[in-house]
PDB file of N, CA and C in Angstrom:
ATOM      1  N   UNK P 194       7.662  11.760  -3.920  1.00  0.00           N
ATOM      2  CA  UNK P 194       8.538  13.184  -2.869  1.00  0.00           C
ATOM      3  C   UNK P 194       7.847  12.668  -1.446  1.00  0.00           C
ATOM      4  N   UNK P 195       6.822  13.074  -1.581  1.00  0.00           N
ATOM      5  CA  UNK P 195       6.307  13.421   0.003  1.00  0.00           C
ATOM      6  C   UNK P 195       6.525  11.770   1.313  1.00  0.00           C
ATOM      7  N   UNK P 196       6.132  10.985   0.514  1.00  0.00           N
ATOM      8  CA  UNK P 196       7.293  10.125   1.637  1.00  0.00           C
ATOM      9  C   UNK P 196       8.317  10.406   1.352  1.00  0.00           C
ATOM     10  N   UNK P 197       8.987  10.184   0.543  1.00  0.00           N
ATOM     11  CA  UNK P 197      10.331  10.518   1.159  1.00  0.00           C
ATOM     12  C   UNK P 197      10.387  11.529   1.932  1.00  0.00           C
ATOM     13  N   UNK P 198      10.236  12.061   1.728  1.00  0.00           N
ATOM     14  CA  UNK P 198      10.056  13.431   2.954  1.00  0.00           C
ATOM     15  C   UNK P 198       9.798  12.739   4.513  1.00  0.00           C
ATOM     16  N   UNK P 199       8.278  12.156   4.293  1.00  0.00           N
ATOM     17  CA  UNK P 199       8.074  11.131   5.670  1.00  0.00           C
ATOM     18  C   UNK P 199       9.142  10.807   6.569  1.00  0.00           C
ATOM     19  N   UNK P 200      10.030   9.639   5.701  1.00  0.00           N
ATOM     20  CA  UNK P 200      10.451   9.139   5.764  1.00  0.00           C
ATOM     21  C   UNK P 200      12.167   9.810   6.260  1.00  0.00           C
ATOM     22  N   UNK P 201      12.593  10.446   5.493  1.00  0.00           N
ATOM     23  CA  UNK P 201      13.984  11.197   5.519  1.00  0.00           C
ATOM     24  C   UNK P 201      14.067  11.817   7.402  1.00  0.00           C
ATOM     25  N   UNK P 202      12.438  12.411   7.423  1.00  0.00           N
ATOM     26  CA  UNK P 202      12.581  14.226   8.891  1.00  0.00           C
ATOM     27  C   UNK P 202      11.981  12.344   9.883  1.00  0.00           C
ATOM     28  N   UNK P 203      11.407  11.209   9.460  1.00  0.00           N
ATOM     29  CA  UNK P 203      10.948  10.424  10.315  1.00  0.00           C
ATOM     30  C   UNK P 203       9.530  11.230  10.693  1.00  0.00           C
ATOM     31  N   UNK P 204       8.666  11.571   9.674  1.00  0.00           N
ATOM     32  CA  UNK P 204       7.789  12.057  10.971  1.00  0.00           C
ATOM     33  C   UNK P 204       6.436  10.721  10.869  1.00  0.00           C
ATOM     34  N   UNK P 205       7.095   9.841  10.386  1.00  0.00           N
ATOM     35  CA  UNK P 205       5.904   9.279  10.737  1.00  0.00           C
ATOM     36  C   UNK P 205       6.663   8.270  12.513  1.00  0.00           C
ATOM     37  N   UNK P 206       5.541   7.710  13.422  1.00  0.00           N
ATOM     38  CA  UNK P 206       6.651   7.058  14.641  1.00  0.00           C
ATOM     39  C   UNK P 206       6.957   6.076  13.729  1.00  0.00           C
ATOM     40  N   UNK P 207       7.621   4.977  14.850  1.00  0.00           N
ATOM     41  CA  UNK P 207       8.412   3.597  14.224  1.00  0.00           C
ATOM     42  C   UNK P 207       7.007   2.909  14.046  1.00  0.00           C
ATOM     43  N   UNK P 208       5.945   3.503  15.365  1.00  0.00           N
ATOM     44  CA  UNK P 208       4.694   2.116  15.212  1.00  0.00           C
ATOM     45  C   UNK P 208       3.205   2.575  14.131  1.00  0.00           C
ATOM     46  N   UNK P 209       3.812   3.642  13.657  1.00  0.00           N
ATOM     47  CA  UNK P 209       3.187   4.446  12.738  1.00  0.00           C
ATOM     48  C   UNK P 209       2.780   3.246  11.412  1.00  0.00           C
ATOM     49  N   UNK P 210       0.599   3.584  11.147  1.00  0.00           N
ATOM     50  CA  UNK P 210       0.762   3.070   9.942  1.00  0.00           C
ATOM     51  C   UNK P 210       0.321   3.730   8.492  1.00  0.00           C
ATOM     52  N   UNK P 211       0.567   3.546   7.774  1.00  0.00           N
ATOM     53  CA  UNK P 211      -0.287   4.046   6.509  1.00  0.00           C
ATOM     54  C   UNK P 211      -1.622   3.836   6.006  1.00  0.00           C
ATOM     55  N   UNK P 212      -2.549   3.898   4.950  1.00  0.00           N
ATOM     56  CA  UNK P 212      -3.178   3.409   4.857  1.00  0.00           C
ATOM     57  C   UNK P 212      -3.567   3.549   3.378  1.00  0.00           C
ATOM     58  N   UNK P 213      -3.765   2.581   2.056  1.00  0.00           N
ATOM     59  CA  UNK P 213      -3.258   3.410   1.069  1.00  0.00           C
ATOM     60  C   UNK P 213      -4.720   2.384   0.361  1.00  0.00           C
ATOM     61  N   UNK P 214      -5.422   3.162  -0.260  1.00  0.00           N
ATOM     62  CA  UNK P 214      -6.588   2.808  -1.348  1.00  0.00           C
ATOM     63  C   UNK P 214      -6.259   1.870  -1.998  1.00  0.00           C
ATOM     64  N   UNK P 215      -6.763   0.779  -2.136  1.00  0.00           N
ATOM     65  CA  UNK P 215      -7.157  -0.450  -2.804  1.00  0.00           C
ATOM     66  C   UNK P 215      -7.729  -0.752  -4.309  1.00  0.00           C
ATOM     67  N   UNK P 216      -7.734  -0.473  -5.486  1.00  0.00           N
ATOM     68  CA  UNK P 216      -8.870  -0.616  -6.076  1.00  0.00           C
ATOM     69  C   UNK P 216      -8.735  -1.884  -6.749  1.00  0.00           C
ATOM     70  N   UNK P 217      -7.241  -2.735  -7.618  1.00  0.00           N
ATOM     71  CA  UNK P 217      -7.585  -4.185  -7.930  1.00  0.00           C
ATOM     72  C   UNK P 217      -6.839  -3.272  -9.336  1.00  0.00           C
ATOM     73  N   UNK P 218      -7.911  -4.622  -9.749  1.00  0.00           N
ATOM     74  CA  UNK P 218      -7.933  -4.877 -10.647  1.00  0.00           C
ATOM     75  C   UNK P 218      -9.520  -4.136 -11.876  1.00  0.00           C
ATOM     76  N   UNK P 219      -9.721  -3.855 -12.799  1.00  0.00           N
ATOM     77  CA  UNK P 219     -11.266  -3.500 -13.557  1.00  0.00           C
ATOM     78  C   UNK P 219     -10.987  -4.134 -14.862  1.00  0.00           C
ATOM     79  N   UNK P 220     -12.041  -4.495 -15.498  1.00  0.00           N
ATOM     80  CA  UNK P 220     -12.682  -5.070 -16.454  1.00  0.00           C
ATOM     81  C   UNK P 220     -11.908  -4.432 -17.535  1.00  0.00           C
ATOM     82  N   UNK P 221     -11.492  -4.600 -18.402  1.00  0.00           N
ATOM     83  CA  UNK P 221     -10.983  -4.695 -19.579  1.00  0.00           C
ATOM     84  C   UNK P 221     -11.019  -5.056 -21.072  1.00  0.00           C
ATOM     85  N   UNK P 222     -12.503  -5.325 -21.084  1.00  0.00           N
ATOM     86  CA  UNK P 222     -12.574  -5.621 -22.720  1.00  0.00           C
ATOM     87  C   UNK P 222     -12.641  -7.371 -22.453  1.00  0.00           C
ATOM     88  N   UNK P 223     -11.951  -8.124 -23.408  1.00  0.00           N
ATOM     89  CA  UNK P 223     -12.523  -9.194 -23.517  1.00  0.00           C
ATOM     90  C   UNK P 223     -12.867 -10.183 -22.339  1.00  0.00           C
ATOM     91  N   UNK P 224     -13.286 -11.242 -22.574  1.00  0.00           N
ATOM     92  CA  UNK P 224     -13.907 -12.417 -21.934  1.00  0.00           C
ATOM     93  C   UNK P 224     -12.826 -12.986 -20.377  1.00  0.00           C
ATOM     94  N   UNK P 225     -11.385 -13.220 -21.921  1.00  0.00           N
ATOM     95  CA  UNK P 225     -10.340 -14.357 -20.816  1.00  0.00           C
ATOM     96  C   UNK P 225      -9.113 -13.004 -20.326  1.00  0.00           C
ATOM     97  N   UNK P 226      -9.763 -11.211 -20.811  1.00  0.00           N
ATOM     98  CA  UNK P 226      -8.886 -10.546 -19.385  1.00  0.00           C
ATOM     99  C   UNK P 226      -8.906 -10.547 -18.255  1.00  0.00           C
ATOM    100  N   UNK P 227      -7.540 -10.585 -18.273  1.00  0.00           N
ATOM    101  CA  UNK P 227      -7.594 -10.710 -15.994  1.00  0.00           C
ATOM    102  C   UNK P 227      -7.882  -9.233 -15.722  1.00  0.00           C
ATOM    103  N   UNK P 228      -7.709  -7.699 -16.381  1.00  0.00           N
ATOM    104  CA  UNK P 228      -8.801  -6.807 -15.799  1.00  0.00           C
ATOM    105  C   UNK P 228      -6.811  -6.013 -16.095  1.00  0.00           C
ATOM    106  N   UNK P 229      -7.272  -4.785 -16.252  1.00  0.00           N
ATOM    107  CA  UNK P 229      -5.999  -3.601 -15.778  1.00  0.00           C
ATOM    108  C   UNK P 229      -6.090  -3.445 -14.120  1.00  0.00           C
ATOM    109  N   UNK P 230      -4.672  -2.971 -13.616  1.00  0.00           N
ATOM    110  CA  UNK P 230      -4.661  -2.162 -12.537  1.00  0.00           C
ATOM    111  C   UNK P 230      -5.191  -0.769 -13.094  1.00  0.00           C
ATOM    112  N   UNK P 231      -5.875  -0.368 -11.922  1.00  0.00           N
ATOM    113  CA  UNK P 231      -6.947   0.920 -12.202  1.00  0.00           C
ATOM    114  C   UNK P 231      -5.988   1.799 -11.724  1.00  0.00           C
ATOM    115  N   UNK P 232      -5.182   2.434 -10.685  1.00  0.00           N
ATOM    116  CA  UNK P 232      -4.329   2.919 -10.043  1.00  0.00           C
ATOM    117  C   UNK P 232      -3.131   1.745  -9.488  1.00  0.00           C
ATOM    118  N   UNK P 233      -2.029   2.223 -10.899  1.00  0.00           N
ATOM    119  CA  UNK P 233      -0.796   1.095  -9.954  1.00  0.00           C
ATOM    120  C   UNK P 233       0.385   1.812  -9.508  1.00  0.00           C
ATOM    121  N   UNK P 234      -0.702   2.834  -9.412  1.00  0.00           N
ATOM    122  CA  UNK P 234       0.459   4.085  -8.524  1.00  0.00           C
ATOM    123  C   UNK P 234       0.144   3.281  -6.835  1.00  0.00           C
ATOM    124  N   UNK P 235      -1.045   3.137  -6.820  1.00  0.00           N
ATOM    125  CA  UNK P 235      -0.887   2.658  -4.703  1.00  0.00           C
ATOM    126  C   UNK P 235      -0.306   1.018  -4.924  1.00  0.00           C
ATOM    127  N   UNK P 236      -0.335   0.102  -5.653  1.00  0.00           N
ATOM    128  CA  UNK P 236       0.568  -0.460  -5.474  1.00  0.00           C
ATOM    129  C   UNK P 236       2.258  -0.719  -5.685  1.00  0.00           C
ATOM    130  N   UNK P 237       2.352   0.156  -6.457  1.00  0.00           N
ATOM    131  CA  UNK P 237       4.007   1.047  -6.383  1.00  0.00           C
ATOM    132  C   UNK P 237       4.116   1.609  -5.087  1.00  0.00           C
ATOM    133  N   UNK P 238       3.517   2.259  -4.588  1.00  0.00           N
ATOM    134  CA  UNK P 238       3.982   3.178  -3.215  1.00  0.00           C
ATOM    135  C   UNK P 238       4.283   1.951  -2.305  1.00  0.00           C
ATOM    136  N   UNK P 239       3.602   1.041  -2.302  1.00  0.00           N
ATOM    137  CA  UNK P 239       3.870   0.057  -1.541  1.00  0.00           C
ATOM    138  C   UNK P 239       4.982  -0.666  -1.277  1.00  0.00           C
ATOM    139  N   UNK P 240       5.103  -0.791  -2.733  1.00  0.00           N
ATOM    140  CA  UNK P 240       6.689  -1.715  -2.758  1.00  0.00           C
ATOM    141  C   UNK P 240       7.647  -0.940  -2.477  1.00  0.00           C
ATOM    142  N   UNK P 241       7.753   0.086  -3.420  1.00  0.00           N
ATOM    143  CA  UNK P 241       9.113   1.702  -3.224  1.00  0.00           C
ATOM    144  C   UNK P 241       8.891   1.769  -1.060  1.00  0.00           C
ATOM    145  N   UNK P 242       7.930   1.522  -0.847  1.00  0.00           N
ATOM    146  CA  UNK P 242       8.554   1.550   0.785  1.00  0.00           C
ATOM    147  C   UNK P 242       9.018   0.711   1.341  1.00  0.00           C
ATOM    148  N   UNK P 243       8.700  -0.258   0.910  1.00  0.00           N
ATOM    149  CA  UNK P 243       9.828  -1.430   1.345  1.00  0.00           C
ATOM    150  C   UNK P 243      11.226  -1.651   0.643  1.00  0.00           C
ATOM    151  N   UNK P 244      11.056  -1.098  -0.171  1.00  0.00           N
ATOM    152  CA  UNK P 244      12.896  -0.143  -1.263  1.00  0.00           C
ATOM    153  C   UNK P 244      13.194   0.427   0.229  1.00  0.00           C
ATOM    154  N   UNK P 245      12.500   1.219  -0.179  1.00  0.00           N
ATOM    155  CA  UNK P 245      13.426   2.968   0.012  1.00  0.00           C
ATOM    156  C   UNK P 245      13.948   2.809   1.686  1.00  0.00           C
ATOM    157  N   UNK P 246      12.987   2.457   2.955  1.00  0.00           N
ATOM    158  CA  UNK P 246      13.173   2.125   3.730  1.00  0.00           C
ATOM    159  C   UNK P 246      13.493   1.101   4.261  1.00  0.00           C
ATOM    160  N   UNK P 247      14.525   0.352   3.911  1.00  0.00           N
ATOM    161  CA  UNK P 247      14.906  -0.963   3.618  1.00  0.00           C
ATOM    162  C   UNK P 247      15.397  -1.707   5.164  1.00  0.00           C
ATOM    163  N   UNK P 248      16.006  -0.566   6.092  1.00  0.00           N
ATOM    164  CA  UNK P 248      16.178  -0.626   7.363  1.00  0.00           C
ATOM    165  C   UNK P 248      15.288  -1.692   8.071  1.00  0.00           C
ATOM    166  N   UNK P 249      14.251  -0.919   7.975  1.00  0.00           N
ATOM    167  CA  UNK P 249      13.015  -1.754   8.250  1.00  0.00           C
ATOM    168  C   UNK P 249      12.409  -2.653   7.579  1.00  0.00           C
ATOM    169  N   UNK P 250      11.296  -3.231   8.667  1.00  0.00           N
ATOM    170  CA  UNK P 250      10.760  -4.749   7.066  1.00  0.00           C
ATOM    171  C   UNK P 250       9.080  -4.503   8.071  1.00  0.00           C
ATOM    172  N   UNK P 251       8.407  -3.904   6.281  1.00  0.00           N
ATOM    173  CA  UNK P 251       7.664  -3.519   6.987  1.00  0.00           C
ATOM    174  C   UNK P 251       6.249  -4.765   6.137  1.00  0.00           C
ATOM    175  N   UNK P 252       5.023  -4.874   7.405  1.00  0.00           N
ATOM    176  CA  UNK P 252       3.360  -5.810   7.526  1.00  0.00           C
ATOM    177  C   UNK P 252       2.732  -5.290   6.811  1.00  0.00           C
ATOM    178  N   UNK P 253       2.452  -5.855   5.654  1.00  0.00           N
ATOM    179  CA  UNK P 253       0.615  -5.536   5.240  1.00  0.00           C
ATOM    180  C   UNK P 253      -0.614  -6.289   6.045  1.00  0.00           C
ATOM    181  N   UNK P 254      -1.106  -4.984   5.493  1.00  0.00           N
ATOM    182  CA  UNK P 254      -2.591  -6.295   5.412  1.00  0.00           C
ATOM    183  C   UNK P 254      -3.341  -5.580   4.376  1.00  0.00           C
ATOM    184  N   UNK P 255      -4.052  -6.109   3.892  1.00  0.00           N
ATOM    185  CA  UNK P 255      -5.010  -6.662   3.019  1.00  0.00           C
ATOM    186  C   UNK P 255      -6.553  -6.061   2.949  1.00  0.00           C
ATOM    187  N   UNK P 256      -7.528  -5.678   3.059  1.00  0.00           N
ATOM    188  CA  UNK P 256      -8.698  -5.952   3.116  1.00  0.00           C
ATOM    189  C   UNK P 256      -9.305  -5.037   2.031  1.00  0.00           C
ATOM    190  N   UNK P 257     -10.431  -6.118   1.366  1.00  0.00           N
ATOM    191  CA  UNK P 257     -10.956  -5.556  -0.268  1.00  0.00           C
ATOM    192  C   UNK P 257     -11.982  -6.510   0.181  1.00  0.00           C
ATOM    193  N   UNK P 258     -13.346  -6.104  -0.993  1.00  0.00           N
ATOM    194  CA  UNK P 258     -14.028  -6.557  -1.034  1.00  0.00           C
ATOM    195  C   UNK P 258     -13.879  -7.802  -2.289  1.00  0.00           C
ATOM    196  N   UNK P 259     -14.626  -8.795  -2.121  1.00  0.00           N
ATOM    197  CA  UNK P 259     -14.447 -10.189  -3.605  1.00  0.00           C
ATOM    198  C   UNK P 259     -14.877  -9.577  -4.656  1.00  0.00           C
ATOM    199  N   UNK P 260     -13.983  -9.815  -5.887  1.00  0.00           N
ATOM    200  CA  UNK P 260     -14.426  -9.178  -7.366  1.00  0.00           C
ATOM    201  C   UNK P 260     -16.018  -9.797  -7.309  1.00  0.00           C
ATOM    202  N   UNK P 261     -17.042  -8.957  -7.286  1.00  0.00           N
ATOM    203  CA  UNK P 261     -18.296  -8.786  -8.015  1.00  0.00           C
ATOM    204  C   UNK P 261     -19.293  -9.279  -6.622  1.00  0.00           C
ATOM    205  N   UNK P 262     -18.791  -9.410  -5.762  1.00  0.00           N
ATOM    206  CA  UNK P 262     -19.957  -9.679  -4.603  1.00  0.00           C
ATOM    207  C   UNK P 262     -20.286  -8.462  -3.486  1.00  0.00           C
ATOM    208  N   UNK P 263     -19.188  -7.518  -4.192  1.00  0.00           N
ATOM    209  CA  UNK P 263     -19.367  -6.246  -3.813  1.00  0.00           C
ATOM    210  C   UNK P 263     -20.458  -5.126  -3.862  1.00  0.00           C
ATOM    211  N   UNK P 264     -20.724  -3.845  -4.096  1.00  0.00           N
ATOM    212  CA  UNK P 264     -20.927  -3.375  -4.363  1.00  0.00           C
ATOM    213  C   UNK P 264     -21.103  -2.665  -5.502  1.00  0.00           C
ATOM    214  N   UNK P 265     -19.821  -3.136  -6.542  1.00  0.00           N
ATOM    215  CA  UNK P 265     -19.716  -2.348  -7.492  1.00  0.00           C
ATOM    216  C   UNK P 265     -18.939  -4.019  -7.537  1.00  0.00           C
ATOM    217  N   UNK P 266     -19.193  -3.876  -9.062  1.00  0.00           N
ATOM    218  CA  UNK P 266     -18.132  -5.712  -9.945  1.00  0.00           C
ATOM    219  C   UNK P 266     -17.323  -5.689  -9.659  1.00  0.00           C
ATOM    220  N   UNK P 267     -16.263  -4.531  -9.236  1.00  0.00           N
ATOM    221  CA  UNK P 267     -14.764  -4.945  -9.270  1.00  0.00           C
ATOM    222  C   UNK P 267     -14.458  -4.299  -7.618  1.00  0.00           C
ATOM    223  N   UNK P 268     -12.933  -5.325  -7.270  1.00  0.00           N
ATOM    224  CA  UNK P 268     -12.507  -4.749  -6.329  1.00  0.00           C
ATOM    225  C   UNK P 268     -12.144  -3.629  -5.586  1.00  0.00           C
ATOM    226  N   UNK P 269     -12.858  -3.803  -3.851  1.00  0.00           N
ATOM    227  CA  UNK P 269     -12.209  -2.148  -3.715  1.00  0.00           C
ATOM    228  C   UNK P 269     -11.893  -2.422  -2.080  1.00  0.00           C
ATOM    229  N   UNK P 270     -11.070  -2.119  -2.061  1.00  0.00           N
ATOM    230  CA  UNK P 270     -10.561  -1.801  -0.338  1.00  0.00           C
ATOM    231  C   UNK P 270      -9.519  -0.577   0.131  1.00  0.00           C
ATOM    232  N   UNK P 271      -8.726  -1.850   1.176  1.00  0.00           N
ATOM    233  CA  UNK P 271      -7.448  -0.979   1.682  1.00  0.00           C
ATOM    234  C   UNK P 271      -6.297  -1.712   1.789  1.00  0.00           C
ATOM    235  N   UNK P 272      -4.899  -1.294   1.866  1.00  0.00           N
ATOM    236  CA  UNK P 272      -4.043  -1.935   2.579  1.00  0.00           C
ATOM    237  C   UNK P 272      -3.367  -1.008   3.269  1.00  0.00           C
ATOM    238  N   UNK P 273      -2.930  -1.323   4.831  1.00  0.00           N
ATOM    239  CA  UNK P 273      -2.632  -1.283   5.713  1.00  0.00           C
ATOM    240  C   UNK P 273      -0.697  -1.461   6.110  1.00  0.00           C
ATOM    241  N   UNK P 274       0.031  -0.534   6.164  1.00  0.00           N
ATOM    242  CA  UNK P 274       1.571  -0.671   6.519  1.00  0.00           C
ATOM    243  C   UNK P 274       1.222  -0.684   7.430  1.00  0.00           C
ATOM    244  N   UNK P 275       2.567  -1.507   8.127  1.00  0.00           N
ATOM    245  CA  UNK P 275       2.764  -0.561   9.932  1.00  0.00           C
ATOM    246  C   UNK P 275       4.624  -1.516   9.390  1.00  0.00           C
ATOM    247  N   UNK P 276       5.341  -0.563   9.954  1.00  0.00           N
ATOM    248  CA  UNK P 276       7.027  -1.456  10.295  1.00  0.00           C
ATOM    249  C   UNK P 276       6.648  -2.380  11.316  1.00  0.00           C
ATOM    250  N   UNK P 277       7.346  -4.120  10.947  1.00  0.00           N
ATOM    251  CA  UNK P 277       7.416  -4.488  12.321  1.00  0.00           C
ATOM    252  C   UNK P 277       8.615  -3.879  13.065  1.00  0.00           C
ATOM    253  N   UNK P 278       7.537  -4.470  14.449  1.00  0.00           N
ATOM    254  CA  UNK P 278       8.685  -4.395  15.515  1.00  0.00           C
ATOM    255  C   UNK P 278       8.516  -5.766  16.375  1.00  0.00           C
ATOM    256  N   UNK P 279       9.493  -5.349  17.264  1.00  0.00           N
ATOM    257  CA  UNK P 279       9.811  -6.851  18.680  1.00  0.00           C
ATOM    258  C   UNK P 279       8.801  -6.212  19.464  1.00  0.00           C
ATOM    259  N   UNK P 280       8.066  -7.365  19.339  1.00  0.00           N
ATOM    260  CA  UNK P 280       7.561  -7.270  21.101  1.00  0.00           C
ATOM    261  C   UNK P 280       8.394  -8.264  21.992  1.00  0.00           C
ATOM    262  N   UNK P 281       9.786  -8.342  22.366  1.00  0.00           N
ATOM    263  CA  UNK P 281      10.119  -8.183  23.232  1.00  0.00           C
ATOM    264  C   UNK P 281      10.507  -7.315  23.753  1.00  0.00           C
TER     265      UNK P 281
END
């Protein structure tokens, strides 16, 4: 509801950015498991935003540490979203 109101009432500037925490997959028990998405809402927000604000074209920048090479054995990072704007 919060993001819907932000878009409906135009509280985000045309060139504004949204930053989302991105935890990626966490281990799920078996050696063959690809893991489970720790916070599925993070991905859902990004997907919902592109569908709800369909008049805009959103671009993403995803930055995260590599699995197992950061401070923790799981991926952590951030996703930055911004509407694409014409440079002309």
